[in-house]
Every structure is written in C-alpha cells, then in structure tokens.
Amino acid sequence: MRCGLIVYSTTVLIVTVTLLSFYLPAMIYHVRSNNRRIARSGGAVLAQGHYGVPGAGLYAGALPAARGPPGAKVMMVTANQPLPCTTRRGDWIMELALRNKLMYATLHDYKTWWSTELVSAWDLEAAWNKIPLLYVLMHPESPVSQGVEWMLWMDDDAIFTDMNFTMPFEQYDRDGINLVIWGDPQRVYRANDIQGLNTGVFLLRKCEWSRQLMAEVAALATPSIRRQIGNKGRIAEQGALTWVLHSQAARWK
C-alpha cells in the first residue's frame, strides 16, 4: 500500500511539474511585458504598433494591432503524429515549439487543441491530417469548439516570434473574410503554383463556408487524383488547396 501511494504521489508530482513548465513561462512573460510597457509610458500602457497581416483569399493589409473584440473567440489548433521523431533532437524541438504556442495562447486568452490522433485512417496522413481535423472541429455541434469563432491552425514546427502580435478580427468581420493565409494571388489564381501559398499557418472562420472548403480539399486526397493533378502523386494538402482556389476561383475568391 505504501508503495502504491509513493507511485501515485510521484505521478502527480511529474504531471504538476510538466504543466508548470508549459504555463509558468507564459505568465512570467506576461507580467514582465506589462511592467515594461508601464515603465516606458510613465504609468500608462503604451499603444501597440502596426502589423501587416495576410488576409482571406490572399488579401493583405497593415492595420492597428489590438486584441480581438469581445466575442472574437479563437482556438489555436496544432497536431503531432502519434509516433516518435526519427531524428535525435526532433521531439525536443517539437516540445519547444508546443511551449511557444501555449505561451502565446495563454497571453491572448485563446483556446487550444493539441491533437495526436490520426483523424482519418484513409489517405489523410501526415500534413493531410489537418484537413479532416479542422473539418471535425468546425462542426456546429462539436463540444470542444462551442463559442469559438476562429480556428488558427499552426503546424507543429511553426512558432511565434512576436508574442505581442495580434490579428485585426474587426477588419475581417467588416470585409467578410473567412480565410486568412499567406500567399501570392498571381501564383495561385493564375499559375496554379503550389508554392504560391503556405498552409503552415492560417486562420479560418468557423462557418459552413470553411467546412465546405476543407471538404473540397480532402476530396483531392485519393492517390488517383493526386497523380492526376500533382507531380507523380506527391501533391500534399498545400497543393490541393491551391488547386481548389485556382480551379474554383469564382466560388472561393
């Protein structure tokens, strides 16, 4: 019995230390950041600067950075494959990247969803897995995304370099923006260049428009279609999204 209590206590201690290692740095950064801003302004918090943010349909603009308005609820979504990394430091780097995301989400009051499951046992493995994952999370009756208005996808190796960076959600609302992604309109809509956009980081409004877009991309995942529109069957989800936007521009632009 004593041995069981020791094992239980040790497990609780390990879990507690692990959670603190993720969230304590975020809280320390938040306090220090506020103190620095107050000190520079003589007691008043300074206004943040301006940022250029890629927008829906490869739209871009430089707008005042500010916290999302009340009700602009964001869920940051990322995923890791349920297998160890094949390189010596890979898992350690992925852990640092995850900490970085959790720190940013904590500072900006974002919800988070870290997935390690393969949503589809079909052809949607590796980078393709983000497509059905977002499709499922955006379901109107999904219990984990109730109250969420935006999904911010981050690849497992993507990180934030500016913890004060924020997105102009009010501008997106005024312009009717549903998709915010980095890209070059000419290379996507005219050239169908799979390097014309990057799906490592993008923002999706939680709505039926976005779910249908994910469904269209997922429909291109079968090997036969990949070979038809890709290069020797190597087209990934980035190339599939480019193809959808290029071939159905009137619908999604």
Coordinates of C-alpha atoms in Angstrom, one line a residue:
M1 CA 0.0 0.0 0.0
R2 CA 2.8 2.4 0.9
C3 CA 4.5 1.6 -2.5
G4 CA 1.2 2.4 -4.3
L5 CA 1.0 5.8 -2.5
I6 CA 4.6 6.6 -3.4
V7 CA 3.9 5.8 -7.1
Y8 CA 0.7 7.8 -7.1
S9 CA 2.4 10.8 -5.4
T10 CA 5.3 10.6 -7.9
T11 CA 2.9 10.6 -10.8
V12 CA 1.0 13.6 -9.5
L13 CA 4.3 15.5 -9.0
I14 CA 5.5 14.7 -12.5
V15 CA 2.2 15.9 -14.1
T16 CA 2.3 19.1 -12.0
V17 CA 5.9 19.9 -12.9
T18 CA 5.1 19.3 -16.6
L19 CA 2.1 21.6 -16.6
L20 CA 4.1 24.3 -14.8
S21 CA 6.9 24.0 -17.3
F22 CA 4.4 24.9 -20.1
Y23 CA 2.3 27.7 -18.4
L24 CA 4.7 29.3 -15.9
P25 CA 6.9 30.9 -18.6
A26 CA 3.9 32.4 -20.2
M27 CA 2.7 34.0 -17.0
I28 CA 6.2 35.4 -16.2
Y29 CA 6.5 36.8 -19.7
H30 CA 3.0 38.4 -19.4
V31 CA 3.9 40.1 -16.1
R32 CA 7.3 41.3 -17.4
S33 CA 5.8 42.6 -20.6
N34 CA 3.2 44.6 -18.8
N35 CA 5.8 46.0 -16.4
R36 CA 8.0 47.1 -19.3
R37 CA 5.1 48.8 -21.1
I38 CA 4.0 50.6 -17.9
A39 CA 7.6 51.7 -17.2
R40 CA 8.1 53.1 -20.6
S41 CA 4.8 55.1 -20.5
G42 CA 5.2 56.5 -17.1
G43 CA 2.3 54.6 -15.7
A44 CA 0.1 54.3 -18.8
V45 CA 0.2 51.3 -21.1
L46 CA 1.5 52.2 -24.5
A47 CA -0.5 51.5 -27.6
Q48 CA 0.8 48.7 -29.8
G49 CA 2.2 49.2 -33.2
H50 CA 1.0 48.4 -36.7
Y51 CA 1.4 45.0 -38.4
G52 CA 0.9 43.7 -41.9
V53 CA -1.3 40.6 -41.9
P54 CA -2.1 38.4 -44.8
G55 CA -5.9 38.2 -45.3
A56 CA -8.6 36.0 -46.8
G57 CA -8.2 35.0 -50.4
L58 CA -4.6 36.1 -50.1
Y59 CA -5.7 39.6 -49.0
A60 CA -3.2 41.7 -47.1
G61 CA -3.2 45.0 -45.2
A62 CA -1.4 46.9 -42.5
L63 CA -3.8 47.7 -39.6
P64 CA -3.5 48.7 -36.0
A65 CA -2.8 45.7 -33.8
A66 CA -5.3 45.2 -31.0
R67 CA -6.8 42.4 -29.0
G68 CA -9.7 40.7 -30.7
P69 CA -13.0 42.4 -29.8
P70 CA -15.3 40.8 -27.2
G71 CA -16.8 37.7 -28.7
A72 CA -13.9 37.1 -31.2
K73 CA -13.1 33.7 -29.6
V74 CA -10.1 31.9 -31.1
M75 CA -9.0 28.3 -30.9
M76 CA -5.4 27.6 -31.8
V77 CA -5.1 24.1 -33.3
T78 CA -2.0 22.1 -33.8
A79 CA -1.1 18.4 -34.1
N80 CA 1.7 15.9 -33.8
Q81 CA 1.8 12.5 -35.3
P82 CA 1.5 9.7 -32.6
L83 CA 5.0 8.4 -33.3
P84 CA 8.4 9.5 -32.1
C85 CA 10.5 11.7 -34.3
T86 CA 13.2 9.9 -36.4
T87 CA 15.9 12.5 -35.5
R88 CA 17.8 12.8 -32.3
R89 CA 16.5 16.2 -31.3
G90 CA 13.2 16.2 -33.1
D91 CA 11.0 15.5 -30.2
W92 CA 12.8 18.1 -28.1
I93 CA 12.3 20.8 -30.8
M94 CA 8.6 19.9 -31.2
E95 CA 8.2 20.3 -27.4
L96 CA 9.8 23.8 -27.6
A97 CA 7.5 24.7 -30.4
L98 CA 4.5 23.5 -28.5
R99 CA 5.5 25.5 -25.4
N100 CA 5.8 28.6 -27.7
K101 CA 2.2 28.1 -28.9
L102 CA 0.8 27.5 -25.5
M103 CA 2.6 30.7 -24.2
Y104 CA 1.1 32.8 -27.0
A105 CA -2.4 31.3 -26.5
T106 CA -2.2 31.9 -22.7
L107 CA -1.2 35.6 -23.3
H108 CA -4.0 36.2 -25.7
D109 CA -6.7 34.1 -24.0
Y110 CA -7.0 31.7 -26.9
K111 CA -8.4 28.2 -26.5
T112 CA -6.1 25.4 -27.6
W113 CA -6.5 22.0 -29.2
W114 CA -3.4 19.8 -29.5
S115 CA -4.2 16.6 -31.5
T116 CA -2.1 13.5 -31.5
E117 CA -4.6 11.3 -33.2
L118 CA -5.0 10.3 -36.8
V119 CA -8.5 11.6 -37.6
S120 CA -8.8 9.6 -40.8
A121 CA -7.4 6.1 -41.3
W122 CA -7.9 6.8 -45.1
D123 CA -5.3 8.7 -47.2
L124 CA -5.2 11.7 -45.0
E125 CA -2.0 11.0 -43.1
A126 CA 0.9 13.4 -42.2
A127 CA 0.2 17.0 -43.4
W128 CA -3.1 16.0 -44.8
N129 CA -4.4 15.2 -41.3
K130 CA -5.0 18.9 -40.6
I131 CA -7.8 19.0 -43.1
P132 CA -10.2 16.4 -41.6
L133 CA -9.2 17.6 -38.1
L134 CA -10.3 21.2 -38.8
Y135 CA -13.4 19.9 -40.6
V136 CA -14.4 17.9 -37.5
L137 CA -13.6 20.7 -35.0
M138 CA -15.7 23.2 -37.0
H139 CA -18.8 21.1 -36.8
P140 CA -21.6 23.2 -35.3
E141 CA -22.3 20.6 -32.6
S142 CA -18.6 19.9 -31.7
P143 CA -18.4 20.2 -27.9
V144 CA -14.8 21.3 -27.9
S145 CA -15.4 24.4 -30.1
Q146 CA -18.6 25.8 -28.7
G147 CA -18.3 29.6 -28.6
V148 CA -15.3 29.6 -31.0
E149 CA -15.4 32.0 -34.0
W150 CA -12.0 31.4 -35.5
M151 CA -9.6 28.5 -35.9
L152 CA -5.9 29.3 -36.0
W153 CA -4.0 26.4 -37.5
M154 CA -0.3 26.1 -36.6
D155 CA 2.0 23.4 -38.0
D156 CA 3.8 21.5 -35.2
D157 CA 7.1 23.2 -36.2
A158 CA 5.7 26.7 -36.5
I159 CA 6.4 29.3 -33.8
F160 CA 5.6 32.9 -32.8
T161 CA 8.5 35.3 -32.8
D162 CA 6.4 38.3 -31.6
M163 CA 4.3 37.5 -28.6
N164 CA 2.5 40.8 -28.8
F165 CA 1.3 40.2 -32.4
T166 CA -2.5 40.2 -32.8
M167 CA -4.9 40.0 -35.7
P168 CA -7.4 42.6 -36.8
F169 CA -10.6 40.5 -36.3
E170 CA -12.8 43.5 -36.6
Q171 CA -11.4 44.3 -40.1
Y172 CA -12.0 40.7 -41.1
D173 CA -15.6 40.9 -39.9
R174 CA -16.2 44.2 -41.8
D175 CA -14.7 42.7 -45.0
G176 CA -16.5 39.4 -44.7
I177 CA -13.2 37.5 -44.5
N178 CA -13.3 33.7 -43.9
L179 CA -9.8 32.6 -44.7
V180 CA -6.5 34.4 -43.8
I181 CA -3.4 32.8 -45.3
W182 CA -0.1 33.9 -46.7
G183 CA 0.1 33.8 -50.5
D184 CA 0.6 35.4 -53.8
P185 CA -2.7 35.8 -55.7
Q186 CA -1.0 35.7 -59.1
R187 CA 0.8 32.4 -58.4
V188 CA -2.4 30.8 -57.0
Y189 CA -5.3 32.1 -59.1
R190 CA -3.4 32.3 -62.5
A191 CA -0.4 30.0 -62.3
N192 CA -1.7 27.2 -60.0
D193 CA 1.7 27.2 -58.3
I194 CA 1.7 25.0 -55.2
Q195 CA 4.3 27.3 -53.7
G196 CA 2.0 30.3 -54.2
L197 CA 0.6 29.9 -50.7
N198 CA 1.7 28.2 -47.4
T199 CA -0.6 26.1 -45.2
G200 CA 1.8 26.0 -42.3
V201 CA -0.2 28.8 -40.6
F202 CA -3.7 30.0 -41.5
L203 CA -6.8 31.4 -39.9
L204 CA -10.3 30.0 -40.7
R205 CA -13.6 31.4 -39.6
K206 CA -15.7 28.7 -38.0
C207 CA -18.6 28.6 -40.5
E208 CA -20.1 26.4 -43.2
W209 CA -18.1 28.1 -45.9
S210 CA -14.8 27.0 -44.2
R211 CA -16.1 23.4 -43.7
Q212 CA -17.0 23.1 -47.3
L213 CA -13.6 24.4 -48.3
M214 CA -11.9 21.7 -46.1
A215 CA -14.2 19.1 -47.7
E216 CA -13.2 20.2 -51.2
V217 CA -9.5 19.9 -50.3
A218 CA -10.0 16.5 -48.6
A219 CA -11.7 15.2 -51.8
L220 CA -8.4 15.5 -53.6
A221 CA -6.5 13.2 -51.2
T222 CA -7.0 9.9 -53.1
P223 CA -3.9 8.6 -54.8
S224 CA -5.5 8.6 -58.3
I225 CA -6.5 12.3 -58.0
R226 CA -3.1 13.2 -56.5
R227 CA -1.4 11.7 -59.6
Q228 CA -3.8 13.5 -61.9
I229 CA -3.3 17.0 -60.6
G230 CA 0.1 16.6 -58.9
N231 CA 3.6 15.6 -59.7
K232 CA 4.0 11.8 -59.6
G233 CA 1.3 11.6 -56.8
R234 CA 3.3 13.8 -54.5
I235 CA 0.8 16.6 -54.2
A236 CA 0.1 17.4 -50.5
E237 CA -2.6 19.4 -48.8
Q238 CA -0.9 22.7 -49.8
G239 CA -1.1 21.8 -53.4
A240 CA -4.7 20.6 -53.0
L241 CA -5.8 23.9 -51.5
T242 CA -4.0 25.8 -54.3
W243 CA -5.8 23.6 -56.9
V244 CA -9.2 24.3 -55.3
L245 CA -8.7 28.0 -55.2
H246 CA -7.3 28.1 -58.7
S247 CA -10.0 25.8 -60.3
Q248 CA -12.9 27.2 -58.4
A249 CA -11.9 30.8 -58.0
A250 CA -15.4 32.3 -58.5
R251 CA -16.6 30.2 -55.6
W252 CA -13.8 30.8 -53.1
K253 CA -12.1 34.1 -54.1

